[in-house]
mmCIF file of C-alpha atoms in Angstrom:
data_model
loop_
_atom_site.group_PDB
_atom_site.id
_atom_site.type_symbol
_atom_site.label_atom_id
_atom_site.label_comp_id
_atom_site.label_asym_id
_atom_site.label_seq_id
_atom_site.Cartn_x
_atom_site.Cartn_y
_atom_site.Cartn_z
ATOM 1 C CA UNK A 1 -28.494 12.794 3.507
ATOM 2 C CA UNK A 2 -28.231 8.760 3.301
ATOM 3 C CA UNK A 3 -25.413 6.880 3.666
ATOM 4 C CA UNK A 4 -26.277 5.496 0.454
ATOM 5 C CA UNK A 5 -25.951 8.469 -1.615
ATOM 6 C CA UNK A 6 -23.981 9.538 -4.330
ATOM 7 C CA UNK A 7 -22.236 12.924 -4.686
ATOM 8 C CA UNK A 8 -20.106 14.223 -7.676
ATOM 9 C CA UNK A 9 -16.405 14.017 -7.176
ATOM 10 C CA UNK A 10 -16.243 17.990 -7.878
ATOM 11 C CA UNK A 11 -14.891 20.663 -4.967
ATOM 12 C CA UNK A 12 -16.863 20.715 -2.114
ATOM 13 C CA UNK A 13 -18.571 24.711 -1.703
ATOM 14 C CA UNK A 14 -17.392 26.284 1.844
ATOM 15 C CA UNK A 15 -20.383 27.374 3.977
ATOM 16 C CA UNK A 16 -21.470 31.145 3.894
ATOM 17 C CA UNK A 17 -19.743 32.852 6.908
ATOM 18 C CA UNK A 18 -16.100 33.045 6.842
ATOM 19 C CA UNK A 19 -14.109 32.058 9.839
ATOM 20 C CA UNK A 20 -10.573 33.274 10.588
ATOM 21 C CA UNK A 21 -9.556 29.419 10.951
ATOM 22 C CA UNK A 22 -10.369 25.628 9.498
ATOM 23 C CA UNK A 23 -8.881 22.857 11.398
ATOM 24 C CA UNK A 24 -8.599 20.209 8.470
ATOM 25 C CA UNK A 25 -8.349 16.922 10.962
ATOM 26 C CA UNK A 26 -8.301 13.306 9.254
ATOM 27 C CA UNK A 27 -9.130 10.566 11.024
ATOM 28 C CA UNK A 28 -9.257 6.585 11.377
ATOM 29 C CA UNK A 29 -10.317 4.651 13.606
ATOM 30 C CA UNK A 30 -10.086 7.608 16.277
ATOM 31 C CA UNK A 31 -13.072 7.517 18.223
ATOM 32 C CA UNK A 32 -11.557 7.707 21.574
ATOM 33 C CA UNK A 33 -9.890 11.236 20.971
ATOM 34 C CA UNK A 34 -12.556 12.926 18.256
ATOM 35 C CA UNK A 35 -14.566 14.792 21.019
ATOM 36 C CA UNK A 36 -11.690 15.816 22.882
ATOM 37 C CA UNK A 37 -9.403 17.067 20.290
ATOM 38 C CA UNK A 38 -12.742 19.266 19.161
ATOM 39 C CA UNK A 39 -13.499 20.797 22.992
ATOM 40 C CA UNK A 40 -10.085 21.701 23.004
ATOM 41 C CA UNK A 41 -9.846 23.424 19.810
ATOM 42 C CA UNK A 42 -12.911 25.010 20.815
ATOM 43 C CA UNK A 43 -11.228 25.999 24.404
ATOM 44 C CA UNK A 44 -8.171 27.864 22.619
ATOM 45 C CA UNK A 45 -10.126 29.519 19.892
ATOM 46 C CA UNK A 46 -12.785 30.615 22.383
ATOM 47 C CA UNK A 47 -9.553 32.021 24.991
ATOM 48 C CA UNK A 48 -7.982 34.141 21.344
ATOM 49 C CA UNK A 49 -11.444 34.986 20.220
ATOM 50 C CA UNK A 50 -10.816 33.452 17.190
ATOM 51 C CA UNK A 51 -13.534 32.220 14.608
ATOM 52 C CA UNK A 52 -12.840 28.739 13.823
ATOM 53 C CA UNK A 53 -14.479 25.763 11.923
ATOM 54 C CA UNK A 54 -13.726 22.265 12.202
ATOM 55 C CA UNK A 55 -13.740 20.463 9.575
ATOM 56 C CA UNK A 56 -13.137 15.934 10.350
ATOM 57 C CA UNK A 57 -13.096 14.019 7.705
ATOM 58 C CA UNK A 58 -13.662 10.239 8.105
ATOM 59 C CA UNK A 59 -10.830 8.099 5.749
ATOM 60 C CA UNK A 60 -12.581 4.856 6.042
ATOM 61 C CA UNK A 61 -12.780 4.037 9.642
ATOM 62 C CA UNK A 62 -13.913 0.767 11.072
ATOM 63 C CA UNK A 63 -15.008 2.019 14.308
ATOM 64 C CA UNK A 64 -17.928 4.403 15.378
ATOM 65 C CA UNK A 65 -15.737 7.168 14.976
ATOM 66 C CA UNK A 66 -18.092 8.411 11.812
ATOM 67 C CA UNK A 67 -20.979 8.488 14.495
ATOM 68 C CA UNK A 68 -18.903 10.463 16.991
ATOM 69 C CA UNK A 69 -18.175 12.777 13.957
ATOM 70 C CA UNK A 70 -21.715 12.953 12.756
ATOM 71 C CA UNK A 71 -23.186 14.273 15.944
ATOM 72 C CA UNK A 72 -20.090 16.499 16.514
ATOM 73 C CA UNK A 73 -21.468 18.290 13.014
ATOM 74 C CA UNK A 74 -25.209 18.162 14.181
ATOM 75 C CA UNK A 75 -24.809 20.152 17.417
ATOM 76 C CA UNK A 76 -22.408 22.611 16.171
ATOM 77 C CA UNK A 77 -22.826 24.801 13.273
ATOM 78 C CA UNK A 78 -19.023 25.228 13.184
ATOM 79 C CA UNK A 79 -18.103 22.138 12.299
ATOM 80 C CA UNK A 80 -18.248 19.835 9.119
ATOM 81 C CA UNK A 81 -17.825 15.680 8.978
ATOM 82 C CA UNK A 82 -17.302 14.140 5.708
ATOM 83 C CA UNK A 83 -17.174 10.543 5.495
ATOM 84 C CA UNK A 84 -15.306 8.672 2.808
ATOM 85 C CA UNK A 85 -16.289 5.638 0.890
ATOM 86 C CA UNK A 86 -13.331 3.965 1.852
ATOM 87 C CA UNK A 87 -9.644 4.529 3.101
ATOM 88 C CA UNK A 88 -8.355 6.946 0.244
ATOM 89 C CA UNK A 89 -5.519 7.946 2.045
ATOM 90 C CA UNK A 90 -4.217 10.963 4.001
ATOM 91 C CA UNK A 91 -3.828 13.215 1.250
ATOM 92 C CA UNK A 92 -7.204 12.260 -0.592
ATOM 93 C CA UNK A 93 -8.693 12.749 2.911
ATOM 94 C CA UNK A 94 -7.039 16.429 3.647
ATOM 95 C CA UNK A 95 -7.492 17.187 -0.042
ATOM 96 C CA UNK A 96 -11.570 16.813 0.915
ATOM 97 C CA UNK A 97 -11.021 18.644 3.998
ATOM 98 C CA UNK A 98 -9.363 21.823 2.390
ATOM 99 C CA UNK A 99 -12.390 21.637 -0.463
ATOM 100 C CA UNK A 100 -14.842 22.109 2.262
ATOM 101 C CA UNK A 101 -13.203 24.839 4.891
ATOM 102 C CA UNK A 102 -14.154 28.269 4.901
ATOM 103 C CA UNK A 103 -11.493 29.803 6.802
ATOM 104 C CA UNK A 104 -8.906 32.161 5.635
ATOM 105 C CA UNK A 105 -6.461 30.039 7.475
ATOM 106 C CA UNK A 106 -6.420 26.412 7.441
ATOM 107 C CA UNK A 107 -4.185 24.113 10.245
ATOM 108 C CA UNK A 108 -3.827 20.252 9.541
ATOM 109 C CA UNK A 109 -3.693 18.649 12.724
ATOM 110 C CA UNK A 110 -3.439 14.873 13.720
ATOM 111 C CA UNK A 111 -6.691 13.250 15.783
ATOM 112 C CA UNK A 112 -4.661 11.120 17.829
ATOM 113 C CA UNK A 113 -4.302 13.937 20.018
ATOM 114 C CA UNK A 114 -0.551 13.740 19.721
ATOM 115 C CA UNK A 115 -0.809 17.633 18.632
ATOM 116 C CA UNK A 116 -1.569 20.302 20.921
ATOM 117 C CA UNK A 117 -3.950 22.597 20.190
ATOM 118 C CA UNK A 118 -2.299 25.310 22.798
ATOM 119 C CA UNK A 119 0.330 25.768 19.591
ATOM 120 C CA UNK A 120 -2.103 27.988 17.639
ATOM 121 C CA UNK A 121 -1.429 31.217 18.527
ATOM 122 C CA UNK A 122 2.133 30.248 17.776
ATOM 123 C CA UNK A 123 1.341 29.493 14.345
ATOM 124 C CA UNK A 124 -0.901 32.450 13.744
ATOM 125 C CA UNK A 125 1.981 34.648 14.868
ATOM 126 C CA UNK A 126 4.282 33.289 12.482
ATOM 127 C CA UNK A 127 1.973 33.609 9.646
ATOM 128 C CA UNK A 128 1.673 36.997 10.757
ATOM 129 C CA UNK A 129 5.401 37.261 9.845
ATOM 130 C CA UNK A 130 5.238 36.763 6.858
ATOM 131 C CA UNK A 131 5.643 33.488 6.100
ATOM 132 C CA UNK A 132 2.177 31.625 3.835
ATOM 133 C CA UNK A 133 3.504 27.942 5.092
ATOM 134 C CA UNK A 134 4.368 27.134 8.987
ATOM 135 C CA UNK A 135 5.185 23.296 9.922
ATOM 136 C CA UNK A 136 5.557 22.465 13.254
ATOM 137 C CA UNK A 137 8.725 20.315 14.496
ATOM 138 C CA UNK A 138 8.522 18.218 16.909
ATOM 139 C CA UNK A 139 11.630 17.981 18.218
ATOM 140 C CA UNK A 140 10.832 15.802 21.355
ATOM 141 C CA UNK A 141 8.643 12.989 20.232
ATOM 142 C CA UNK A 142 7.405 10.400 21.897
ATOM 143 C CA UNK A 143 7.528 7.946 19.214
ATOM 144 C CA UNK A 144 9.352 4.468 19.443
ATOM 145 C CA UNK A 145 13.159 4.694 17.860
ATOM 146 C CA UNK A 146 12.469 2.645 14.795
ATOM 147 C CA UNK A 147 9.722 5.191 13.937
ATOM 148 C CA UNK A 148 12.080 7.962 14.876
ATOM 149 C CA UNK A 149 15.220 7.279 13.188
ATOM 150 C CA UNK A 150 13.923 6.734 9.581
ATOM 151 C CA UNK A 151 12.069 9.808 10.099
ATOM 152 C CA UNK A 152 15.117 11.573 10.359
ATOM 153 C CA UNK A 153 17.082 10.539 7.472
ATOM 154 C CA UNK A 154 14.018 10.909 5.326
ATOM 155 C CA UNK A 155 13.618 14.890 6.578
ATOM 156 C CA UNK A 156 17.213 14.885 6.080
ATOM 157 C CA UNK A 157 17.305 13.494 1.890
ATOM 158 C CA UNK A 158 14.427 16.123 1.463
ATOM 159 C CA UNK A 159 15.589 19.007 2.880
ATOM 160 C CA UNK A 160 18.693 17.889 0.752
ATOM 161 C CA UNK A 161 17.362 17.520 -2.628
ATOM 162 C CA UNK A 162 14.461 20.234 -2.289
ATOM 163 C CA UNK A 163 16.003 22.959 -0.971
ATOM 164 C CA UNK A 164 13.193 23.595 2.001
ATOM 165 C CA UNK A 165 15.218 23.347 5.255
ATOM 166 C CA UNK A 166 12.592 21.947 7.813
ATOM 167 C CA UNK A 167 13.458 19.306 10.446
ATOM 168 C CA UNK A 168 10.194 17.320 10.127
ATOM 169 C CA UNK A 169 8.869 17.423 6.798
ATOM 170 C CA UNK A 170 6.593 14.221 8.465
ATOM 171 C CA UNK A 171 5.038 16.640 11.224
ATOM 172 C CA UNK A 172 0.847 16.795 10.224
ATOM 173 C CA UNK A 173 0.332 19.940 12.318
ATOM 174 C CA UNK A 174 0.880 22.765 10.220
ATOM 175 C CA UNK A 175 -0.726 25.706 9.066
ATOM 176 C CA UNK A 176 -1.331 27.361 5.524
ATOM 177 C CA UNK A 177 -2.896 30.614 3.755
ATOM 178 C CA UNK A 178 -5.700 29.038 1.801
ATOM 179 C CA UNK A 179 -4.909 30.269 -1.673
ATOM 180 C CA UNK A 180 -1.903 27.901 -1.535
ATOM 181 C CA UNK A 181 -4.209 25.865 -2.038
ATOM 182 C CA UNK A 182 -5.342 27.311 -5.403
ATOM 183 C CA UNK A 183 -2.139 26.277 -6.972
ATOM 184 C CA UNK A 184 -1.011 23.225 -5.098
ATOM 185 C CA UNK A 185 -2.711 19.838 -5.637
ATOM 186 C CA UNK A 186 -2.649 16.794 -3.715
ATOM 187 C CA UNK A 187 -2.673 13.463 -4.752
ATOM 188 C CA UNK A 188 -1.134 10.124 -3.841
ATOM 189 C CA UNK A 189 0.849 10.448 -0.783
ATOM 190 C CA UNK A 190 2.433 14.161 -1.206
ATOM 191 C CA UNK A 191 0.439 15.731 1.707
ATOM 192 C CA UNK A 192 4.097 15.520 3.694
ATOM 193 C CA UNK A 193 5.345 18.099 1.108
ATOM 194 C CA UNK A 194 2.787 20.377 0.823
ATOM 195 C CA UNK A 195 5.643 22.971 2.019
ATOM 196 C CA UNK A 196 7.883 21.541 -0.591
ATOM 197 C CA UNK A 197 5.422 22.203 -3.384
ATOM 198 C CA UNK A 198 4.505 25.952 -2.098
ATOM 199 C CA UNK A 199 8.163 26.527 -1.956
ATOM 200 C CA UNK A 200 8.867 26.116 -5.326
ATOM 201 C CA UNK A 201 5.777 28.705 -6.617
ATOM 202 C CA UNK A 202 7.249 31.161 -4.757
ATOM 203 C CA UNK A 203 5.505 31.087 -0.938
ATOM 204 C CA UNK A 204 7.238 31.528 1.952
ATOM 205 C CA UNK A 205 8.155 28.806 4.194
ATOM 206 C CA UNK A 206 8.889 28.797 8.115
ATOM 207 C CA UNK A 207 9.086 26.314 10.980
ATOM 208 C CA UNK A 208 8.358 26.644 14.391
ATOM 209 C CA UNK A 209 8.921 23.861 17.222
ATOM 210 C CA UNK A 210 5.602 21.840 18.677
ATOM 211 C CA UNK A 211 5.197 19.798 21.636
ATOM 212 C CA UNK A 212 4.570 16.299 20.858
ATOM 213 C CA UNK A 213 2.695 14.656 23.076
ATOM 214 C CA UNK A 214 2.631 10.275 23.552
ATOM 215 C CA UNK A 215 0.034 8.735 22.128
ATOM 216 C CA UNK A 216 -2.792 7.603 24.719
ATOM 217 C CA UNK A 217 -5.524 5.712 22.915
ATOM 218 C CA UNK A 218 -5.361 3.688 19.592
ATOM 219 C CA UNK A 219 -2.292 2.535 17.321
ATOM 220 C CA UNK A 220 -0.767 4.218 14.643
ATOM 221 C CA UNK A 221 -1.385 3.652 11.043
ATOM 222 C CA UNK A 222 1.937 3.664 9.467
ATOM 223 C CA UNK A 223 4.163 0.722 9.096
ATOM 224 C CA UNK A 224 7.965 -0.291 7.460
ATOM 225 C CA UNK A 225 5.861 0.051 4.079
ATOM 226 C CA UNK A 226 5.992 4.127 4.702
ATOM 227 C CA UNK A 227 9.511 3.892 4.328
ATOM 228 C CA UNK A 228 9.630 2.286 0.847
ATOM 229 C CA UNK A 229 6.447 4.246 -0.135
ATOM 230 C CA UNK A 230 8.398 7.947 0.964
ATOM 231 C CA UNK A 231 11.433 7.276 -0.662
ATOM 232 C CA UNK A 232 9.115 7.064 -4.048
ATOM 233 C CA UNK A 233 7.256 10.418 -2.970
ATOM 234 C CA UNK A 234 10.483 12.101 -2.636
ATOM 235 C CA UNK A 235 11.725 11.148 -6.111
ATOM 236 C CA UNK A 236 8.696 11.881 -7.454
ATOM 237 C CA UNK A 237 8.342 15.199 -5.698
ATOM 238 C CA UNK A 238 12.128 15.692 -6.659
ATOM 239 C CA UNK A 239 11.021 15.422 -10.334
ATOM 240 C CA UNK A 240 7.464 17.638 -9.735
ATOM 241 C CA UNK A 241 9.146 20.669 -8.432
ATOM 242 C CA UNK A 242 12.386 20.275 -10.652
ATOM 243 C CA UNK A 243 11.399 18.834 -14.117
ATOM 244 C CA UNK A 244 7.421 18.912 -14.286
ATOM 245 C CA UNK A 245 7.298 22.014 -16.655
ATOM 246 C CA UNK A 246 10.366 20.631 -18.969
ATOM 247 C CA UNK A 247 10.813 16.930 -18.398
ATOM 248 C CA UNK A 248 12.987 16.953 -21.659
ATOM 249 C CA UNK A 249 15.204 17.839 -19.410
ATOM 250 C CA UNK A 250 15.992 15.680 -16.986
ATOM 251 C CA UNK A 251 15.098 12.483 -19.522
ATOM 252 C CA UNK A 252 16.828 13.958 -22.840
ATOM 253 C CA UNK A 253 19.873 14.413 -20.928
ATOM 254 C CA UNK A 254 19.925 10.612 -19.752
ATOM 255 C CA UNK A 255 19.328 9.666 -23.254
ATOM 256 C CA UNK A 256 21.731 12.116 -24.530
ATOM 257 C CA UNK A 257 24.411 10.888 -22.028
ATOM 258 C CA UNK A 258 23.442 7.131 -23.259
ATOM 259 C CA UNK A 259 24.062 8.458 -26.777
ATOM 260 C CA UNK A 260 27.321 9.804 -26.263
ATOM 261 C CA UNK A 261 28.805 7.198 -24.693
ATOM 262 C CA UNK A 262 27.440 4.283 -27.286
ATOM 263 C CA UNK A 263 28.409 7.122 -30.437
ATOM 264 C CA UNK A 264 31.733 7.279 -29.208
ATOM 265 C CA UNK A 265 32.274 4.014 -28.031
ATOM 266 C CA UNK A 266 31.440 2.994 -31.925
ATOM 267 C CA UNK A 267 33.427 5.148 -33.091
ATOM 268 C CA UNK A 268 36.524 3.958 -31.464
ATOM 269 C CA UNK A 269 35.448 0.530 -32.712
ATOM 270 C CA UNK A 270 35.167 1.959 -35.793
ATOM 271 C CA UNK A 271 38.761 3.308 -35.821
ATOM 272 C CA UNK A 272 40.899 0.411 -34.559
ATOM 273 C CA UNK A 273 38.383 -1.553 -37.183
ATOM 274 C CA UNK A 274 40.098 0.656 -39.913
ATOM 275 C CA UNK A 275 43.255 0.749 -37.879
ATOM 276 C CA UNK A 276 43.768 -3.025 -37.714
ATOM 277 C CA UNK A 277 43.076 -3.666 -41.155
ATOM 278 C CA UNK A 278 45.397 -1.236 -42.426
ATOM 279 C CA UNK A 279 48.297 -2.707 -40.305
ATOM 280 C CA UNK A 280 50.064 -6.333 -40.713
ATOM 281 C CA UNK A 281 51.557 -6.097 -37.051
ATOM 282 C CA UNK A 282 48.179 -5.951 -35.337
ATOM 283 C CA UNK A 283 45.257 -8.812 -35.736
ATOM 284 C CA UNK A 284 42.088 -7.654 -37.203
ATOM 285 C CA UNK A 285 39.517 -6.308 -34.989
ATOM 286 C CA UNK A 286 36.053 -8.753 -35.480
ATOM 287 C CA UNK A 287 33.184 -6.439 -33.950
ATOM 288 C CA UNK A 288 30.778 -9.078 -33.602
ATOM 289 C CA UNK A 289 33.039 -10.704 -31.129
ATOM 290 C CA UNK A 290 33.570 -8.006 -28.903
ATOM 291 C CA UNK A 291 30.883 -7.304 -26.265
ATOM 292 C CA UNK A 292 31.985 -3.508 -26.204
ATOM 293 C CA UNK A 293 30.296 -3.435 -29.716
ATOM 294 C CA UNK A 294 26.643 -4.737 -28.314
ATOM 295 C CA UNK A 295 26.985 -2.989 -25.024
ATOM 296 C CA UNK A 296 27.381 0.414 -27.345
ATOM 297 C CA UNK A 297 24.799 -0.465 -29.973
ATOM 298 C CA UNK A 298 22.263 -0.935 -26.550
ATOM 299 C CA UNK A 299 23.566 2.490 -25.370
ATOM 300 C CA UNK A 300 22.734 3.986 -28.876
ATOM 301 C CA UNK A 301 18.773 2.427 -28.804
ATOM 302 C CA UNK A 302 18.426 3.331 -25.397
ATOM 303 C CA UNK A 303 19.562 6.972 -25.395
ATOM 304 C CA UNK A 304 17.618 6.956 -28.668
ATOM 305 C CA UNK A 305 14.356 5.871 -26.505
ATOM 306 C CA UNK A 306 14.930 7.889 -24.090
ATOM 307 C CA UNK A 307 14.544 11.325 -25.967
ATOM 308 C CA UNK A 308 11.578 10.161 -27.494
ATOM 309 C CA UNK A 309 10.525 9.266 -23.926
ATOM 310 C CA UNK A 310 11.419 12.851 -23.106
ATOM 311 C CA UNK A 311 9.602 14.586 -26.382
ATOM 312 C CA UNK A 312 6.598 12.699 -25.446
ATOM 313 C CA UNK A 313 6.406 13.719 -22.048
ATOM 314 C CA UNK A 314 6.140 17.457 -23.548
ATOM 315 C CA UNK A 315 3.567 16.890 -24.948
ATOM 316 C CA UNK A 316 2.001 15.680 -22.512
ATOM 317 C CA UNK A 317 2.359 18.708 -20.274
ATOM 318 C CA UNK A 318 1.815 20.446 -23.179
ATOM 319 C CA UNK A 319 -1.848 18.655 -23.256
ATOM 320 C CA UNK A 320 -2.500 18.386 -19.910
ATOM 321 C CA UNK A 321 -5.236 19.407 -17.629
ATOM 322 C CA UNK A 322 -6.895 19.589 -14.060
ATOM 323 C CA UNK A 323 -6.963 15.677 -13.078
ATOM 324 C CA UNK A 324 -10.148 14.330 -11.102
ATOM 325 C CA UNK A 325 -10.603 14.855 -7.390
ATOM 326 C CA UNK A 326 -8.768 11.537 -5.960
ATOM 327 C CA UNK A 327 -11.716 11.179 -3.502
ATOM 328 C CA UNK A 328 -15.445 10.183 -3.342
ATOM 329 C CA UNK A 329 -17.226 11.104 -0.368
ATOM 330 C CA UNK A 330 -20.552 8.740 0.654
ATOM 331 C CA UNK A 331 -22.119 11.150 3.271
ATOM 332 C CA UNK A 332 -21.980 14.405 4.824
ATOM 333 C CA UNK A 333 -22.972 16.905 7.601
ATOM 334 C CA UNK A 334 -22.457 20.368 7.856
ATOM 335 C CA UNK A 335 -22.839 21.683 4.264
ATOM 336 C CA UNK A 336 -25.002 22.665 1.522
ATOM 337 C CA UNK A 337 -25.303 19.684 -1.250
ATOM 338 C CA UNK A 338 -23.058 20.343 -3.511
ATOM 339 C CA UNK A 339 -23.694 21.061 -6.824
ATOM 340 C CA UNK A 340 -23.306 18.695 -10.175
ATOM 341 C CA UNK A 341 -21.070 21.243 -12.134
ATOM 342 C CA UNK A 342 -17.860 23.140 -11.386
#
């Protein structure tokens, strides 16, 4: 297939035989580490007798690293590269990945080679426990502090507000039962709570501590700008697994709470307006020259937009439907062509 092109944004089909695992590995500008990362997946699957597939997907690199993927598909019928038209972002990227994998399990993993592929059986075995989600935690990392810190206070706020207690929500080696992946959706930059998201349909969450290794070839990708942009994913993941199925109620109680306070706040002025006309000891009350009475009539419009705000936004869940893949893929190796309807 050209690099030139086109496919259909619709779900990629899984090839025919099944395998017991899909390593789902994003990558950017990784070229160094590609080939390693996939001989030693290969050495640990081979050592458990496991059935694996490996599935890289390519989010816009500017190296050769789509080359190095490429021929990585071409000699091994167990593995899949997918290349991107551009840099879509990690979840758009994994999002791809789990559209293409076959396996019954799939594991996220990190090319940088900052992940250690001896940590599988460890994940299969707590799967086998009975949890559907495992994230690894790497408790030792071998990050600089002003990577490390933030990262902490962030796991911290969403383990707060969501209710999943994990101590690195941030970690991208983790492992999933595929039909999670029936019900949970990614878009935007909410592959970091994948676990938050299963959580609240009801799958079972666990955690088990990873060895983090230093990173030995490349940079990494994430700046201060990850900071800003995961304090907005956590609000907005906040609201998705709180409010998404009744928004009415988190924004009809802000308007109603506006409402109250500008009804009653009129109403007092209302009073001491009666009040002060109906008494010669006290000087008439002139609303118009109190900025109570505006700050009360804005409380009253606002509250008032806000449940309308609210109503709409039932209706819109009401209305809505499956959104578009948030990816569109240029080239690939390893599967079928995939077909122009759902």
């Amino acid at each position: 297939m050209s690099e030139n092109s086109t496919l259909p944004a619709s779900p990629l089909p899984a090839v025919v035989d099944s395998p017991e695992i899909s390593f789902v590995i994003p990558a950017m500008d990784e070229r160094d580490t590609l080939e390693t990362l996939h001989a030693q997946i290969a050495e640990v699957c081979t050592a458990e007798h496991l059935t694996h597939q490996v599935v890289f997907i390519d989010d816009g690199s500017k190296d050769d690293s789509w080359e190095i993927m490429r021929k990585l598909a071409e000699h091994n019928s167990n593995c899949v590269a997918i290349k991107l038209r551009r840099n879509f972002g990690k979840a758009a990227a994994l999002s791809a990945g789990f559209d293409a994998a076959a396996g019954k399990i799939l594991i996220t993993m990190d090319a940088d080679l900052q992940d250690d592929p001896r940590e599988i059986p460890r994940f299969l075995a707590k799967l086998a426990s009975g949890c559907d989600v495992v994230s690894g935690w790497k408790r030792v990392r071998h990050d600089p502090w002003h990577k490390v810190l933030p990262s902490r206070v962030f796991n911290w706020l969403v383990s707060r507000l969501t209710g999943v207690k994990l101590h690195d929500h941030n970690c991208g080696f983790k492992a999933y039962r595929r039909e999670i992946f029936d019900e949970v959706k990614l878009y935007g930059e909410l592959h970091r709570f994948v676990p938050v998201l299963a959580a609240s349909k009801g799958w079972r969450v666990g955690e088990i501590e990873v060895e983090h290794h230093a990173r030995k070839f490349g940079s990494s990708k994430y700046g201060v700008s990850r900071l800003v942009k995961g304090f907005l994913d956590l609000l907005t993941i906040y609201f998705l697994t709180t409010f998404s199925g009744r928004p009415l109620h988190l924004i009809g109680a802000a308007g109603l709470g506006c409402f109250a306070l500008g009804g009653l706040g009129m109403f007092y002025l209302s009073a001491m307006w009666v009040i002060t006309r109906m008494s010669a000891s006290i000087d008439d009350l002139v609303l118009h020259e109190r900025a109570i009475f505006y700050y009360c009539i804005l409380a009253i419009i606002v509250g008032a937009q806000f449940l309308l705000s609210g109503l709409l936004a039932e209706l819109i869940v009401s209305l809505s439907r499956d959104r578009n893949e948030p990816y569109s893929i240029s080239d690939c190796v390893g599967l079928e062509s995939p077909s122009t309807s759902k």
